[in-house]
Coordinates of C-alpha atoms in Angstrom, one line a residue:
M1 CA -91.0 0.3 34.5
K2 CA -91.8 1.4 31.0
I3 CA -90.6 4.9 32.1
L4 CA -87.3 3.3 33.4
A5 CA -86.8 1.3 30.3
F6 CA -87.5 4.5 28.1
L7 CA -85.0 6.4 30.0
L8 CA -82.3 3.6 29.8
S9 CA -82.8 3.1 26.0
F10 CA -82.5 7.2 25.5
S11 CA -79.3 7.1 27.9
L12 CA -77.9 4.3 25.5
L13 CA -78.5 6.1 22.4
L14 CA -76.9 9.4 23.5
A15 CA -73.8 7.4 24.5
G16 CA -73.7 6.1 20.9
C17 CA -74.3 9.2 19.4
K18 CA -71.5 10.8 21.7
K19 CA -69.1 7.8 20.7
D20 CA -69.8 8.5 17.1
N21 CA -69.0 12.1 17.6
D22 CA -65.9 11.6 19.1
K23 CA -64.4 9.6 16.2
Q24 CA -61.6 11.5 14.6
P25 CA -61.8 11.8 10.9
E26 CA -59.3 9.6 9.1
E27 CA -56.5 11.4 7.5
S28 CA -56.0 11.0 3.8
P29 CA -52.9 9.1 2.7
E30 CA -49.9 11.1 1.4
K31 CA -49.7 11.1 -2.4
I32 CA -46.7 10.6 -4.2
F33 CA -45.9 12.4 -7.6
L34 CA -43.6 11.2 -10.1
P35 CA -42.4 13.5 -13.1
Q36 CA -43.5 12.0 -16.4
T37 CA -42.6 14.6 -19.1
I38 CA -40.6 17.6 -18.9
T39 CA -40.9 20.3 -22.1
I40 CA -37.8 22.5 -22.4
S41 CA -38.2 25.7 -24.3
N42 CA -36.4 28.9 -24.7
H43 CA -33.1 27.4 -24.0
I44 CA -30.0 29.2 -24.4
V45 CA -28.9 26.7 -26.9
P46 CA -31.9 26.2 -29.2
D47 CA -31.1 22.9 -30.3
L48 CA -31.5 21.5 -26.7
N49 CA -35.3 22.4 -26.8
G50 CA -37.6 19.3 -26.7
T51 CA -39.3 16.9 -24.3
V52 CA -38.1 14.4 -21.8
H53 CA -40.0 11.4 -21.0
L54 CA -39.5 9.3 -17.8
E55 CA -40.5 5.7 -16.7
Y56 CA -40.0 3.9 -13.5
N57 CA -40.2 0.5 -11.7
P58 CA -42.6 -0.3 -8.8
D59 CA -39.9 0.8 -6.3
R60 CA -40.1 4.5 -7.9
Q61 CA -36.8 4.3 -9.4
I62 CA -36.0 5.4 -12.8
T63 CA -35.8 3.0 -15.7
R64 CA -35.6 5.0 -18.7
I65 CA -35.2 8.7 -19.6
R66 CA -35.6 9.5 -23.0
T67 CA -34.9 13.2 -24.5
V68 CA -36.4 14.1 -28.1
T69 CA -35.4 17.6 -29.8
K70 CA -38.3 19.8 -30.3
S71 CA -37.7 18.8 -34.1
G72 CA -38.0 15.4 -33.4
S73 CA -35.0 14.6 -35.5
Y74 CA -32.6 13.5 -32.5
E75 CA -33.0 11.7 -29.4
S76 CA -30.9 10.5 -26.4
V77 CA -31.9 7.5 -24.3
L78 CA -30.6 6.6 -20.6
T79 CA -32.0 3.2 -19.4
Y80 CA -31.3 2.1 -15.8
T81 CA -31.2 -1.4 -14.2
Y82 CA -31.1 -2.3 -10.5
D83 CA -30.3 -5.5 -8.4
G84 CA -32.4 -7.3 -5.5
Q85 CA -31.1 -4.9 -3.3
K86 CA -32.2 -2.0 -5.3
R87 CA -29.0 -0.8 -6.1
L88 CA -28.0 0.6 -9.6
I89 CA -26.0 -2.0 -11.5
R90 CA -26.0 -0.9 -15.1
T91 CA -26.5 2.1 -17.1
N92 CA -27.1 2.2 -20.8
S93 CA -26.3 5.7 -22.8
G94 CA -26.8 6.4 -26.1
E95 CA -27.6 8.9 -28.8
K96 CA -29.0 8.6 -32.2
P97 CA -30.9 10.3 -35.0
V98 CA -34.4 9.3 -34.9
S99 CA -34.5 8.0 -38.4
A100 CA -31.5 5.8 -37.9
S101 CA -31.8 2.2 -37.5
S102 CA -28.9 2.0 -34.5
Y103 CA -27.3 4.5 -32.3
T104 CA -24.4 6.8 -33.1
F105 CA -23.0 5.5 -30.0
Q106 CA -23.7 3.2 -27.2
N107 CA -22.1 3.3 -23.5
E108 CA -22.9 0.4 -21.3
Y109 CA -21.8 1.3 -17.5
N110 CA -21.8 -1.9 -15.1
Y111 CA -21.3 -1.4 -11.3
E112 CA -20.0 -3.7 -8.8
Y113 CA -20.5 -3.2 -5.1
T114 CA -18.6 -4.2 -2.0
S115 CA -21.0 -2.1 0.2
D116 CA -23.9 0.3 -0.5
A117 CA -21.8 2.4 -2.7
P118 CA -20.5 1.2 -6.0
S119 CA -16.5 0.3 -5.7
K120 CA -16.0 -0.8 -9.4
L121 CA -17.1 0.3 -13.0
T122 CA -16.9 -1.3 -16.4
L123 CA -17.5 0.8 -19.3
I124 CA -18.2 -1.0 -22.7
S125 CA -18.3 1.6 -25.5
S126 CA -19.6 1.0 -29.1
D127 CA -20.4 3.2 -32.1
N128 CA -22.1 2.5 -35.7
S129 CA -18.6 1.6 -37.3
G130 CA -18.2 -1.6 -35.2
A131 CA -15.6 -0.2 -33.0
S132 CA -15.6 -1.3 -29.3
E133 CA -13.6 -0.7 -26.3
T134 CA -13.7 -1.8 -22.5
L135 CA -12.4 0.3 -19.9
T136 CA -12.4 -1.0 -16.1
D137 CA -11.7 1.4 -13.1
N138 CA -12.3 1.6 -9.4
I139 CA -14.7 4.3 -8.0
T140 CA -13.3 6.2 -4.9
R141 CA -15.9 7.6 -2.6
P142 CA -14.2 8.8 0.4
N143 CA -17.3 10.5 2.2
P144 CA -21.0 9.4 2.0
D145 CA -21.5 12.9 0.2
R146 CA -19.2 12.3 -2.6
F147 CA -18.6 10.5 -5.8
Y148 CA -15.3 10.5 -7.5
L149 CA -14.5 8.6 -11.0
W150 CA -12.2 9.7 -14.0
G151 CA -11.4 13.1 -12.6
T152 CA -15.1 13.9 -11.9
N153 CA -15.8 15.0 -8.6
L154 CA -19.1 15.4 -7.4
S155 CA -20.6 16.3 -3.8
F156 CA -24.2 16.1 -2.7
T157 CA -26.4 17.7 0.0
P158 CA -27.9 15.6 3.0
D159 CA -31.0 15.1 0.5
G160 CA -28.7 13.5 -1.9
D161 CA -29.0 16.4 -4.6
L162 CA -26.0 17.4 -6.4
S163 CA -24.4 20.6 -4.7
S164 CA -21.0 20.8 -7.0
G165 CA -19.3 19.0 -10.0
A166 CA -16.2 19.7 -11.5
G167 CA -13.8 17.7 -14.0
S168 CA -14.0 15.7 -17.1
I169 CA -18.0 15.5 -17.4
Y170 CA -17.8 19.5 -17.5
D171 CA -14.9 20.0 -19.8
G172 CA -12.9 21.3 -17.1
W173 CA -15.4 23.8 -15.8
G174 CA -17.6 23.2 -12.6
V175 CA -21.1 23.8 -11.6
S176 CA -22.6 24.4 -8.1
A177 CA -26.1 24.6 -6.8
T178 CA -28.0 25.8 -3.9
Y179 CA -31.6 24.5 -2.8
G180 CA -34.5 25.6 -0.7
T181 CA -36.7 23.6 1.6
G182 CA -39.5 23.0 -0.5
T183 CA -40.1 19.8 -2.5
G184 CA -38.5 19.3 -5.6
V185 CA -39.4 17.8 -9.0
F186 CA -37.7 14.3 -7.8
A187 CA -39.2 14.5 -4.2
H188 CA -40.6 11.0 -4.2
V189 CA -38.1 9.3 -6.8
Q190 CA -35.7 7.0 -5.2
K191 CA -32.4 7.8 -6.6
Q192 CA -28.6 7.2 -5.7
P193 CA -25.5 9.5 -6.1
A194 CA -24.4 7.0 -9.0
H195 CA -27.1 8.4 -11.2
S196 CA -25.6 12.0 -11.0
F197 CA -22.4 10.7 -12.8
F198 CA -24.5 10.7 -16.0
L199 CA -24.9 14.4 -16.4
N200 CA -23.4 15.5 -19.5
R201 CA -22.0 19.2 -20.1
H202 CA -25.5 20.8 -19.9
P203 CA -25.9 20.2 -16.3
V204 CA -29.0 22.3 -15.5
T205 CA -31.3 19.3 -17.0
G206 CA -29.8 16.7 -14.7
L207 CA -29.6 19.1 -11.6
L208 CA -33.3 19.8 -12.1
F209 CA -34.4 16.2 -12.9
L210 CA -32.4 14.6 -10.1
A211 CA -33.2 17.1 -7.2
K212 CA -35.6 16.4 -4.2
K213 CA -35.5 19.9 -3.1
E214 CA -36.6 23.1 -5.0
L215 CA -33.5 24.5 -6.9
Q216 CA -32.7 28.0 -5.7
T217 CA -29.5 29.2 -7.4
L218 CA -27.2 27.6 -10.2
K219 CA -23.4 28.9 -11.0
I220 CA -21.7 27.5 -14.2
N221 CA -18.0 28.3 -14.1
A222 CA -17.6 28.1 -17.7
H223 CA -15.7 31.0 -19.7
E224 CA -17.8 34.1 -20.2
N225 CA -17.7 33.2 -24.1
N226 CA -19.5 29.9 -23.4
A227 CA -23.1 30.2 -23.8
F228 CA -23.7 28.2 -20.5
G229 CA -21.5 30.3 -18.2
G230 CA -22.9 32.3 -15.6
D231 CA -24.6 33.0 -12.2
Y232 CA -28.1 32.0 -12.4
N233 CA -29.7 33.6 -9.4
A234 CA -33.0 34.7 -10.2
I235 CA -34.7 31.3 -10.7
T236 CA -38.6 31.4 -10.3
V237 CA -40.9 28.5 -9.6
Q238 CA -44.7 27.9 -10.3
R239 CA -46.7 25.3 -8.2
D240 CA -49.8 23.5 -9.2
A241 CA -52.9 22.8 -6.9
Q242 CA -51.1 19.9 -5.4
N243 CA -48.0 22.0 -4.7
R244 CA -46.0 20.4 -7.0
I245 CA -43.6 22.2 -9.0
S246 CA -45.1 22.6 -12.6
R247 CA -42.7 25.4 -14.4
Y248 CA -38.9 26.5 -13.7
V249 CA -37.7 29.7 -15.4
I250 CA -34.0 29.7 -14.8
K251 CA -32.3 32.9 -15.6
N252 CA -30.2 35.7 -14.1
D253 CA -30.3 39.6 -14.8
T254 CA -28.9 39.4 -18.2
K255 CA -30.1 36.0 -19.8
T256 CA -32.4 33.2 -19.6
Y257 CA -31.2 29.5 -19.5
A258 CA -34.2 27.9 -20.3
H259 CA -37.8 27.4 -19.3
Y260 CA -38.9 23.9 -18.0
E261 CA -42.5 22.6 -18.0
I262 CA -43.2 19.7 -15.8
E263 CA -46.4 17.3 -16.0
Y264 CA -46.8 14.4 -13.3
L265 CA -48.0 10.7 -13.5
V266 CA -51.4 10.1 -11.7
P267 CA -50.6 10.6 -8.0
Q268 CA -50.6 7.3 -6.0
D269 CA -50.9 6.7 -2.2
K270 CA -47.7 6.5 -0.6

């Protein structure tokens, strides 16, 4: 009986060991990465060198983009407000000398919705002189991949990245971009097509910030005498140990547009 009891105990021990060995290792949760600062250097227009600081809400939506020139003498700020459905309802845009007590100009864009896409925009503009102007207009977006307002026509990839833009915000010249399959700087940022409306005449910055995929080529259809004009088809990318884009060098065969160094917030579990 003692031998039988021993064999039974040994069998149960082996069964327990086999059960433990059969356990599959738990998969590590996917990490999310949000860009925190982007340093611009070697820009084709030296005055645009500087640092961009980004802030987010708990839904990974951008709440603030602050750009400061390398000299520290000038800054621009974009702030974003969302409603309970996570839709962008207000953007404040302003620029000022850092030493000044008020903005040189301030634009407040207020969106109204009839569906998931904004249908109306009210713009309130003001400046240091005390002048103020209000403009209201309807937004036309005939297709899910398009955003049109004030003669500006923006189109987007299925991932929501800007693929082309033309019209007033580009001073009459357009821009187009292509992307690869690799993750972009904003791979984990929640964004909407309306964000891309706030690009200025220096569109590479906005294309870089607001891309979920890796930027491959950029074409700026400006006159050849314009510093920005050109087909930037020699873009190089460096990635860190976490496979995040840490550096962009945007150039073509004859000139370099800019270098971008990206730093991220501490990664979080998805």
